[in-house]
């Protein structure tokens, strides 16, 4: 924001933040390029990029003669909406997107998704970190998917998906523009009244004739849009890559619409639901908990259609920072003035939840809520209902990263006979039990740690925990006291 005829400009520089509990990475389209001058004026941002090993990419960008350059595949740490808008100043003023659909419109979704992520009225908004990775629009869906050539140890020729997984403390991955590309271009809302094309005529200059209805174009004038990719092909690719390199990361993704208009409003994809059912009976079944699917999409007065992934990711990051990763965001009013589109009848929402493991978005007292953090598969392949809760999967992922960080701290500081590692682990899990992350009346009932030595140089810890799981169903038994009725 500028004042006094642009002589005074506000340059948002977020203060140095404490470590973020749940870092999120977003892949999407950022047309217009990155503002080179602003990027290098932020030492904190430059240090974050260099810390991931992209110093060479920064040097190439520094030598660029143009003020704005595409910066594909490089993670950019963003801590506020104003910082993102300063980093990509032209992203809201670019022309129409290459992919245009009747429902999703002709604009990219990433800028709106960043706004949704940082849309929070709590103090936790100051403890959010969003890694933004821009991908090339001309590559379509392929720019979001992992490739066979990907090497986690050599990211120079790897896809943006694998580069996102290489960020050490990321726990959640969202791709709103991939969800936009998966919306069939021909799908429409409730059809408008079709008026006959008026006969040509001449009108006086200065008189407007606009009834909001355009003449229909001929078939050869319509730009044919590509068909969405098969959901049963792209999801297994991402799940296999996640299970191979980063089993602690969750993918937040919207269930796509059906390709054909079978009703007045768009319907959930029958082929995607069939693919999920098939994956439950395949080798991918133990890995299905790494994706959290939601339905439907969102709509507001400002946006005709948008994904819910960024809004939910922001709520999860805030809840994790304030209460812990084991706390659910289900049943809580989400920020903004969104409403689900299309509205789901209660029967359809229950069917998606129970049969496919889809978290449904509902409107409760004019506020948007996620009805349940449901997963299509159980954590570690368990079939119990509580194991299919998103907050448990998020807690297990967070626990992996915390224990790995603790192990790295102790790697060169202690010997196998030192009692400090056991003391630190017991203190760590005791505090988790006190905060409600583990169930059990006493800490001894919540976790167990066994230590063993392999020779004289290797220290092994076997840890068992009992995560606190949500109550999935409540059964009420109504009994009639016939004796009291007879006496009355």
Coordinates of C-alpha atoms in Angstrom, one line a residue:
X1 CA 0.0 0.0 0.0
X2 CA 1.4 3.4 -1.0
X3 CA 0.8 6.9 0.3
X4 CA 1.5 10.5 -0.7
X5 CA 1.5 9.8 -4.5
X6 CA 3.7 6.7 -4.1
X7 CA 6.4 8.6 -2.2
X8 CA 5.7 6.5 0.9
X9 CA 5.4 2.7 0.5
X10 CA 4.7 0.1 3.1
X11 CA 7.0 -2.9 2.8
X12 CA 5.7 -5.7 4.9
X13 CA 8.5 -7.6 6.6
X14 CA 7.2 -10.2 9.1
X15 CA 9.1 -10.4 12.3
X16 CA 11.2 -13.5 13.0
X17 CA 8.8 -16.2 14.0
X18 CA 9.1 -19.2 16.3
X19 CA 9.1 -22.7 14.9
X20 CA 5.8 -23.5 13.2
X21 CA 4.0 -26.6 14.4
X22 CA 2.5 -27.6 11.0
X23 CA 4.1 -26.3 7.9
X24 CA 2.1 -26.4 4.7
X25 CA 3.2 -26.5 1.1
X26 CA 1.1 -25.4 -1.8
X27 CA 1.6 -26.1 -5.5
X28 CA -0.1 -23.9 -8.1
X29 CA 0.0 -21.3 -10.7
X30 CA 1.5 -17.8 -10.0
X31 CA 1.3 -16.0 -13.3
X32 CA 3.2 -12.7 -13.6
X33 CA 6.4 -13.9 -12.1
X34 CA 8.1 -13.2 -8.8
X35 CA 9.3 -9.7 -7.9
X36 CA 13.1 -10.1 -7.9
X37 CA 13.8 -6.9 -5.9
X38 CA 11.4 -7.7 -3.2
X39 CA 12.6 -11.3 -2.8
X40 CA 16.2 -10.3 -2.3
X41 CA 15.2 -7.5 0.1
X42 CA 14.0 -10.1 2.5
X43 CA 17.0 -11.8 4.2
X44 CA 14.7 -14.2 6.1
X45 CA 13.1 -15.5 2.9
X46 CA 16.4 -15.8 1.1
X47 CA 17.9 -17.7 4.0
X48 CA 14.9 -20.1 4.0
X49 CA 15.4 -20.8 0.3
X50 CA 19.1 -21.3 0.6
X51 CA 18.6 -23.6 3.5
X52 CA 16.8 -26.0 1.2
X53 CA 19.7 -26.0 -1.3
X54 CA 18.4 -23.6 -3.9
X55 CA 21.3 -21.1 -3.7
X56 CA 22.1 -21.7 -7.4
X57 CA 18.6 -21.0 -8.5
X58 CA 18.7 -17.7 -6.5
X59 CA 21.9 -16.7 -8.1
X60 CA 20.4 -17.3 -11.6
X61 CA 17.4 -15.2 -10.6
X62 CA 19.7 -12.4 -9.2
X63 CA 21.4 -12.0 -12.5
X64 CA 18.1 -11.7 -14.4
X65 CA 17.7 -8.3 -16.2
X66 CA 13.9 -8.4 -15.9
X67 CA 12.2 -7.2 -12.7
X68 CA 9.8 -10.1 -12.7
X69 CA 10.7 -13.7 -13.6
X70 CA 8.9 -17.0 -13.4
X71 CA 10.5 -19.1 -10.6
X72 CA 9.2 -22.6 -11.2
X73 CA 9.8 -25.4 -8.8
X74 CA 11.5 -23.4 -6.0
X75 CA 9.8 -23.3 -2.6
X76 CA 9.2 -19.8 -1.3
X77 CA 8.5 -19.4 2.4
X78 CA 5.5 -17.1 2.9
X79 CA 4.2 -16.0 6.4
X80 CA 1.4 -13.6 5.5
X81 CA -0.9 -12.6 2.7
X82 CA 0.7 -9.2 2.3
X83 CA 4.1 -10.9 1.9
X84 CA 2.7 -13.1 -0.9
X85 CA 1.1 -10.2 -2.7
X86 CA 4.4 -8.3 -2.5
X87 CA 6.2 -11.3 -3.8
X88 CA 3.8 -11.8 -6.7
X89 CA 2.4 -8.2 -7.4
X90 CA 0.9 -9.0 -10.8
X91 CA -0.8 -12.3 -9.9
X92 CA -4.2 -10.6 -9.6
X93 CA -3.9 -8.5 -12.7
X94 CA -3.0 -11.1 -15.3
X95 CA -5.2 -12.2 -18.2
X96 CA -7.3 -15.3 -18.5
X97 CA -6.0 -18.7 -17.7
X98 CA -5.3 -21.3 -20.3
X99 CA -7.8 -23.7 -18.9
X100 CA -11.4 -22.2 -18.7
X101 CA -14.4 -24.0 -17.3
X102 CA -18.0 -22.8 -16.8
X103 CA -17.9 -23.6 -13.1
X104 CA -14.3 -22.7 -12.1
X105 CA -14.0 -19.7 -14.3
X106 CA -10.9 -18.4 -16.1
X107 CA -8.6 -17.4 -13.2
X108 CA -6.0 -19.3 -11.2
X109 CA -6.9 -20.5 -7.7
X110 CA -3.6 -20.1 -5.9
X111 CA -3.9 -16.4 -5.0
X112 CA -7.4 -17.0 -3.5
X113 CA -6.1 -20.1 -1.7
X114 CA -3.3 -18.2 -0.1
X115 CA -5.8 -15.7 1.2
X116 CA -8.0 -18.5 2.6
X117 CA -5.0 -20.1 4.3
X118 CA -4.1 -16.9 6.2
X119 CA -7.8 -16.0 6.9
X120 CA -7.9 -16.5 10.6
X121 CA -9.2 -14.4 13.5
X122 CA -7.1 -16.2 16.2
X123 CA -3.6 -15.3 17.2
X124 CA -2.4 -18.6 15.6
X125 CA -2.3 -16.8 12.3
X126 CA 1.1 -15.4 13.3
X127 CA 2.4 -18.9 13.6
X128 CA 1.7 -20.1 10.1
X129 CA 4.2 -20.9 7.3
X130 CA 3.2 -21.6 3.8
X131 CA 5.7 -22.8 1.2
X132 CA 4.6 -21.7 -2.2
X133 CA 5.9 -23.6 -5.3
X134 CA 4.9 -22.2 -8.6
X135 CA 4.5 -24.6 -11.6
X136 CA 4.3 -24.0 -15.3
X137 CA 0.7 -23.5 -16.5
X138 CA 1.5 -24.9 -20.0
X139 CA 2.2 -28.3 -18.5
X140 CA -1.3 -28.8 -17.3
X141 CA -1.9 -31.6 -14.7
X142 CA 1.5 -33.1 -15.4
X143 CA 3.2 -30.2 -13.6
X144 CA 1.7 -31.4 -10.3
X145 CA 2.4 -35.1 -10.5
X146 CA 5.6 -37.0 -9.5
X147 CA 7.7 -38.3 -12.4
X148 CA 9.7 -41.5 -12.8
X149 CA 13.0 -39.7 -13.0
X150 CA 12.5 -38.1 -9.6
X151 CA 15.4 -38.6 -7.2
X152 CA 14.9 -37.4 -3.6
X153 CA 18.7 -37.1 -3.1
X154 CA 19.1 -35.1 -6.3
X155 CA 16.3 -32.5 -6.8
X156 CA 17.8 -30.7 -9.8
X157 CA 15.7 -32.6 -12.3
X158 CA 12.9 -33.7 -10.0
X159 CA 9.2 -32.7 -10.2
X160 CA 7.7 -30.0 -8.1
X161 CA 5.8 -32.7 -6.2
X162 CA 9.0 -34.3 -5.0
X163 CA 10.6 -31.0 -4.3
X164 CA 7.7 -30.2 -2.0
X165 CA 8.3 -33.4 -0.1
X166 CA 12.0 -32.5 0.4
X167 CA 11.1 -29.6 2.7
X168 CA 12.0 -31.1 6.1
X169 CA 9.2 -29.9 8.4
X170 CA 6.2 -29.9 6.0
X171 CA 3.3 -31.9 7.1
X172 CA 0.5 -31.0 4.7
X173 CA 0.4 -30.7 0.9
X174 CA -2.4 -28.9 -1.1
X175 CA -2.8 -28.3 -4.9
X176 CA -5.8 -26.1 -5.5
X177 CA -5.0 -25.5 -9.2
X178 CA -4.8 -29.2 -9.9
X179 CA -8.3 -29.5 -8.4
X180 CA -9.4 -26.7 -10.7
X181 CA -7.9 -28.5 -13.8
X182 CA -9.8 -31.6 -12.7
X183 CA -13.2 -29.8 -13.0
X184 CA -14.8 -30.7 -16.4
X185 CA -15.0 -27.6 -18.5
X186 CA -18.5 -28.3 -19.8
X187 CA -20.1 -28.7 -16.3
X188 CA -22.6 -25.9 -15.6
X189 CA -24.7 -24.7 -12.8
X190 CA -28.5 -24.6 -12.9
X191 CA -29.2 -23.8 -16.5
X192 CA -30.3 -20.3 -17.2
X193 CA -33.4 -19.4 -19.3
X194 CA -32.3 -19.6 -22.9
X195 CA -33.6 -16.8 -25.0
X196 CA -33.8 -16.8 -28.7
X197 CA -31.1 -14.7 -30.4
X198 CA -32.7 -11.3 -31.2
X199 CA -32.8 -10.3 -34.8
X200 CA -30.1 -7.8 -35.8
X201 CA -31.1 -4.2 -35.7
X202 CA -29.7 -0.7 -35.4
X203 CA -29.9 1.3 -32.2
X204 CA -29.1 5.0 -31.6
X205 CA -25.6 5.7 -30.4
X206 CA -25.3 6.0 -26.7
X207 CA -28.2 3.7 -25.9
X208 CA -27.3 0.5 -24.2
X209 CA -29.0 -2.8 -24.9
X210 CA -27.9 -5.5 -22.4
X211 CA -30.1 -8.1 -21.0
X212 CA -27.1 -10.1 -19.6
X213 CA -27.6 -12.8 -22.2
X214 CA -24.9 -13.2 -24.9
X215 CA -25.5 -14.7 -28.3
X216 CA -24.4 -18.3 -28.4
X217 CA -21.2 -19.0 -30.3
X218 CA -21.0 -21.6 -33.1
X219 CA -19.2 -24.9 -32.2
X220 CA -16.1 -24.0 -34.3
X221 CA -15.7 -20.8 -32.2
X222 CA -15.4 -22.6 -28.9
X223 CA -12.0 -23.4 -27.5
X224 CA -12.0 -27.1 -26.7
X225 CA -10.5 -27.7 -23.2
X226 CA -8.6 -30.8 -22.2
X227 CA -10.3 -33.7 -20.4
X228 CA -9.5 -34.1 -16.7
X229 CA -7.0 -36.9 -15.8
X230 CA -8.3 -40.2 -14.4
X231 CA -8.5 -39.9 -10.6
X232 CA -7.6 -43.6 -10.4
X233 CA -4.2 -42.9 -12.0
X234 CA -3.0 -39.7 -10.4
X235 CA -3.9 -40.5 -6.8
X236 CA -1.9 -43.8 -6.7
X237 CA 1.2 -42.0 -8.2
X238 CA 1.1 -39.5 -5.4
X239 CA 0.4 -42.0 -2.7
X240 CA 3.3 -44.2 -3.8
X241 CA 5.7 -41.3 -3.8
X242 CA 4.5 -40.2 -0.3
X243 CA 4.9 -43.6 1.1
X244 CA 8.4 -43.9 -0.4
X245 CA 9.9 -40.6 0.6
X246 CA 7.7 -38.8 3.2
X247 CA 5.2 -41.1 5.0
X248 CA 4.6 -38.3 7.6
X249 CA 3.0 -35.9 5.0
X250 CA -0.7 -35.8 4.3
X251 CA -2.3 -34.8 1.0
X252 CA -5.5 -32.7 1.2
X253 CA -7.5 -33.0 -2.0
X254 CA -11.1 -32.4 -3.1
X255 CA -13.1 -35.2 -4.6
X256 CA -13.7 -34.3 -8.3
X257 CA -17.0 -33.8 -10.0
X258 CA -18.4 -36.4 -12.4
X259 CA -17.5 -35.8 -16.0
X260 CA -21.1 -35.9 -17.2
X261 CA -24.0 -33.7 -16.1
X262 CA -26.3 -36.4 -14.7
X263 CA -28.5 -34.0 -12.6
X264 CA -29.3 -30.3 -12.2
X265 CA -26.2 -29.8 -10.1
X266 CA -22.7 -31.4 -10.5
X267 CA -22.4 -34.8 -8.7
X268 CA -19.3 -36.5 -7.1
X269 CA -17.3 -38.5 -9.6
X270 CA -18.5 -42.1 -9.8
X271 CA -15.2 -43.2 -11.3
X272 CA -13.3 -41.6 -8.5
X273 CA -15.4 -43.4 -5.9
X274 CA -14.9 -46.6 -7.7
X275 CA -11.2 -46.1 -7.8
X276 CA -11.1 -45.5 -4.0
X277 CA -13.0 -48.8 -3.5
X278 CA -10.5 -50.6 -5.7
X279 CA -7.5 -49.1 -3.8
X280 CA -8.9 -50.4 -0.5
X281 CA -8.5 -54.0 -1.9
X282 CA -5.0 -53.4 -3.4
X283 CA -1.5 -52.9 -2.1
X284 CA -2.3 -49.2 -1.6
X285 CA -4.7 -49.9 1.2
X286 CA -2.2 -49.3 4.0
X287 CA -1.3 -45.9 2.4
X288 CA -4.8 -44.5 1.9
X289 CA -4.7 -42.6 5.2
X290 CA -2.1 -40.3 3.7
X291 CA -4.8 -38.6 1.6
X292 CA -7.7 -36.6 3.2
X293 CA -10.5 -36.2 0.6
X294 CA -13.2 -33.5 1.0
X295 CA -16.4 -32.7 -0.8
X296 CA -18.0 -30.5 -2.0
X297 CA -16.3 -27.3 -3.3
X298 CA -17.1 -23.7 -1.9
X299 CA -18.8 -20.7 -3.2
X300 CA -19.2 -17.1 -2.0
X301 CA -20.3 -13.7 -3.2
X302 CA -16.7 -13.0 -4.4
X303 CA -15.9 -16.4 -5.9
X304 CA -18.0 -18.6 -8.2
X305 CA -16.1 -21.7 -7.1
X306 CA -13.0 -22.5 -5.1
X307 CA -11.4 -25.5 -3.4
X308 CA -11.7 -26.0 0.3
X309 CA -8.2 -27.4 0.7
X310 CA -6.5 -24.1 1.6
X311 CA -9.2 -23.0 4.0
X312 CA -9.0 -26.3 5.8
X313 CA -5.2 -26.4 5.8
X314 CA -5.2 -22.9 7.5
X315 CA -7.6 -24.1 10.1
X316 CA -5.5 -27.3 10.7
X317 CA -2.3 -25.2 11.0
X318 CA -4.0 -22.8 13.5
X319 CA -5.5 -25.6 15.6
X320 CA -2.2 -27.5 15.7
X321 CA -0.3 -24.3 16.8
X322 CA -2.9 -23.5 19.5
X323 CA -4.0 -26.9 20.8
X324 CA -1.9 -29.7 19.2
X325 CA -1.9 -31.8 16.0
X326 CA -4.2 -34.3 17.7
X327 CA -7.1 -31.8 17.8
X328 CA -9.7 -32.0 15.0
X329 CA -11.1 -29.1 13.1
X330 CA -14.4 -30.9 12.5
X331 CA -17.5 -29.2 13.8
X332 CA -15.8 -25.8 14.1
X333 CA -16.9 -22.7 12.2
X334 CA -14.5 -22.0 9.4
X335 CA -13.4 -18.5 8.5
X336 CA -14.9 -16.5 5.6
X337 CA -18.4 -16.3 4.2
X338 CA -18.3 -19.5 2.1
X339 CA -21.1 -21.9 1.6
X340 CA -20.7 -25.5 0.2
X341 CA -21.5 -26.0 -3.5
X342 CA -23.5 -28.0 -4.3
X343 CA -25.4 -28.4 -1.0
X344 CA -25.5 -32.1 0.1
X345 CA -28.5 -33.8 1.5
X346 CA -27.9 -35.5 4.8
X347 CA -28.2 -38.9 3.3
X348 CA -25.6 -38.3 0.6
X349 CA -23.2 -36.7 3.1
X350 CA -23.5 -39.8 5.4
X351 CA -23.0 -42.1 2.4
X352 CA -19.8 -40.4 1.3
X353 CA -18.5 -40.4 4.9
X354 CA -19.3 -44.1 5.7
X355 CA -18.7 -45.8 2.3
X356 CA -15.9 -43.8 0.8
X357 CA -14.2 -42.0 3.8
X358 CA -14.9 -38.5 2.5
X359 CA -15.0 -35.5 4.8
X360 CA -18.0 -33.5 3.8
X361 CA -18.5 -29.7 4.2
X362 CA -21.9 -28.6 5.5
X363 CA -23.6 -25.3 6.4
X364 CA -24.6 -25.2 10.1
X365 CA -26.4 -22.1 11.3
X366 CA -25.1 -20.2 8.2
X367 CA -21.5 -21.1 9.1
X368 CA -19.4 -23.5 7.1
X369 CA -18.1 -26.6 8.9
X370 CA -16.3 -29.8 8.2
X371 CA -18.6 -32.5 9.4
X372 CA -15.9 -35.0 10.1
X373 CA -12.2 -35.5 9.4
X374 CA -12.8 -38.8 7.7
X375 CA -10.1 -40.8 5.8
X376 CA -10.6 -43.4 3.1
X377 CA -8.2 -45.8 4.9
X378 CA -7.1 -46.4 8.5
X379 CA -3.7 -45.4 10.0
X380 CA -1.2 -48.2 9.5
X381 CA -3.8 -50.2 7.7
X382 CA -6.2 -50.6 10.7
X383 CA -9.8 -51.1 9.9
X384 CA -11.3 -49.7 13.1
X385 CA -13.4 -46.5 12.8
X386 CA -11.2 -44.4 15.0
X387 CA -8.1 -45.2 12.9
X388 CA -9.8 -43.4 10.0
X389 CA -9.7 -40.0 11.6
X390 CA -7.6 -37.2 10.0
X391 CA -6.4 -35.8 13.3
X392 CA -4.8 -39.2 14.3
X393 CA -3.0 -39.4 11.0
X394 CA -1.8 -35.8 11.4
X395 CA -0.6 -36.5 14.9
X396 CA 1.3 -39.6 13.8
X397 CA 3.0 -37.5 11.1
X398 CA 3.9 -34.8 13.5
X399 CA 5.2 -37.4 16.0
X400 CA 7.5 -38.8 13.3
X401 CA 9.0 -35.4 12.6
X402 CA 9.5 -34.6 16.2
X403 CA 11.2 -37.9 17.1
X404 CA 13.4 -37.6 14.0
X405 CA 14.4 -34.1 15.1
X406 CA 15.1 -35.4 18.7
X407 CA 17.2 -38.2 17.3
X408 CA 19.3 -35.8 15.2
X409 CA 20.0 -33.7 18.3
X410 CA 21.2 -36.6 20.3
X411 CA 23.1 -38.3 17.4
X412 CA 26.6 -36.9 18.2
X413 CA 26.0 -35.8 21.9
X414 CA 25.5 -39.0 23.8
X415 CA 26.9 -42.5 24.0
X416 CA 24.8 -45.7 24.2
X417 CA 25.2 -45.9 28.0
X418 CA 24.0 -42.3 28.6
X419 CA 20.6 -42.2 30.4
X420 CA 19.6 -38.9 28.9
X421 CA 17.8 -40.2 25.7
X422 CA 15.4 -42.3 27.8
X423 CA 14.8 -39.4 30.2
X424 CA 14.0 -37.0 27.3
X425 CA 11.7 -39.5 25.6
X426 CA 9.8 -40.2 28.8
X427 CA 9.4 -36.5 29.5
X428 CA 8.3 -35.9 25.9
X429 CA 5.5 -38.5 26.0
X430 CA 4.5 -37.6 29.6
X431 CA 3.8 -34.0 28.4
X432 CA 1.8 -35.4 25.5
X433 CA -0.3 -37.4 27.9
X434 CA -0.9 -34.4 30.1
X435 CA -2.1 -32.4 27.1
X436 CA -4.5 -35.1 26.1
X437 CA -2.8 -36.5 23.0
X438 CA -2.6 -40.0 24.6
X439 CA -5.3 -41.9 26.3
X440 CA -5.0 -43.6 29.7
X441 CA -5.5 -42.7 33.3
X442 CA -1.7 -42.8 34.0
X443 CA 1.3 -42.1 31.8
X444 CA 2.2 -45.8 32.2
X445 CA -1.0 -46.7 30.5
X446 CA -0.5 -44.2 27.6
X447 CA 3.0 -45.2 26.4
X448 CA 5.8 -47.7 26.9
X449 CA 9.4 -47.3 25.9
X450 CA 11.9 -50.2 25.8
X451 CA 15.7 -49.6 25.3
X452 CA 18.2 -52.1 23.9
X453 CA 21.8 -51.9 22.7
X454 CA 23.0 -53.5 19.6
X455 CA 26.6 -54.1 20.5
X456 CA 28.3 -51.0 21.8
X457 CA 27.6 -48.4 19.1
X458 CA 23.8 -48.6 18.4
X459 CA 21.0 -47.6 20.7
X460 CA 17.5 -48.8 19.9
X461 CA 14.2 -47.5 21.3
X462 CA 10.9 -49.4 20.8
X463 CA 8.0 -47.0 21.5
X464 CA 4.4 -48.0 21.9
X465 CA 1.7 -45.3 22.3
X466 CA -2.1 -45.2 22.7
X467 CA -3.3 -42.1 20.8
X468 CA -6.4 -40.5 22.0
X469 CA -9.1 -41.3 19.4
X470 CA -12.4 -39.5 18.8
X471 CA -15.8 -41.1 19.7
X472 CA -17.1 -42.1 16.3
X473 CA -20.6 -43.2 17.3
X474 CA -22.8 -42.8 20.3
X475 CA -25.6 -45.2 21.0
X476 CA -28.5 -44.1 23.2
X477 CA -30.8 -46.8 24.6
X478 CA -34.3 -45.6 25.6
X479 CA -36.0 -47.9 28.1
X480 CA -39.6 -47.5 29.2
X481 CA -40.4 -48.1 32.8
X482 CA -43.7 -50.0 32.5
X483 CA -44.1 -50.3 36.3
X484 CA -44.1 -46.5 36.7
X485 CA -46.6 -46.2 33.9
X486 CA -48.9 -48.7 35.6
X487 CA -48.7 -46.9 38.9
X488 CA -49.5 -43.6 37.2

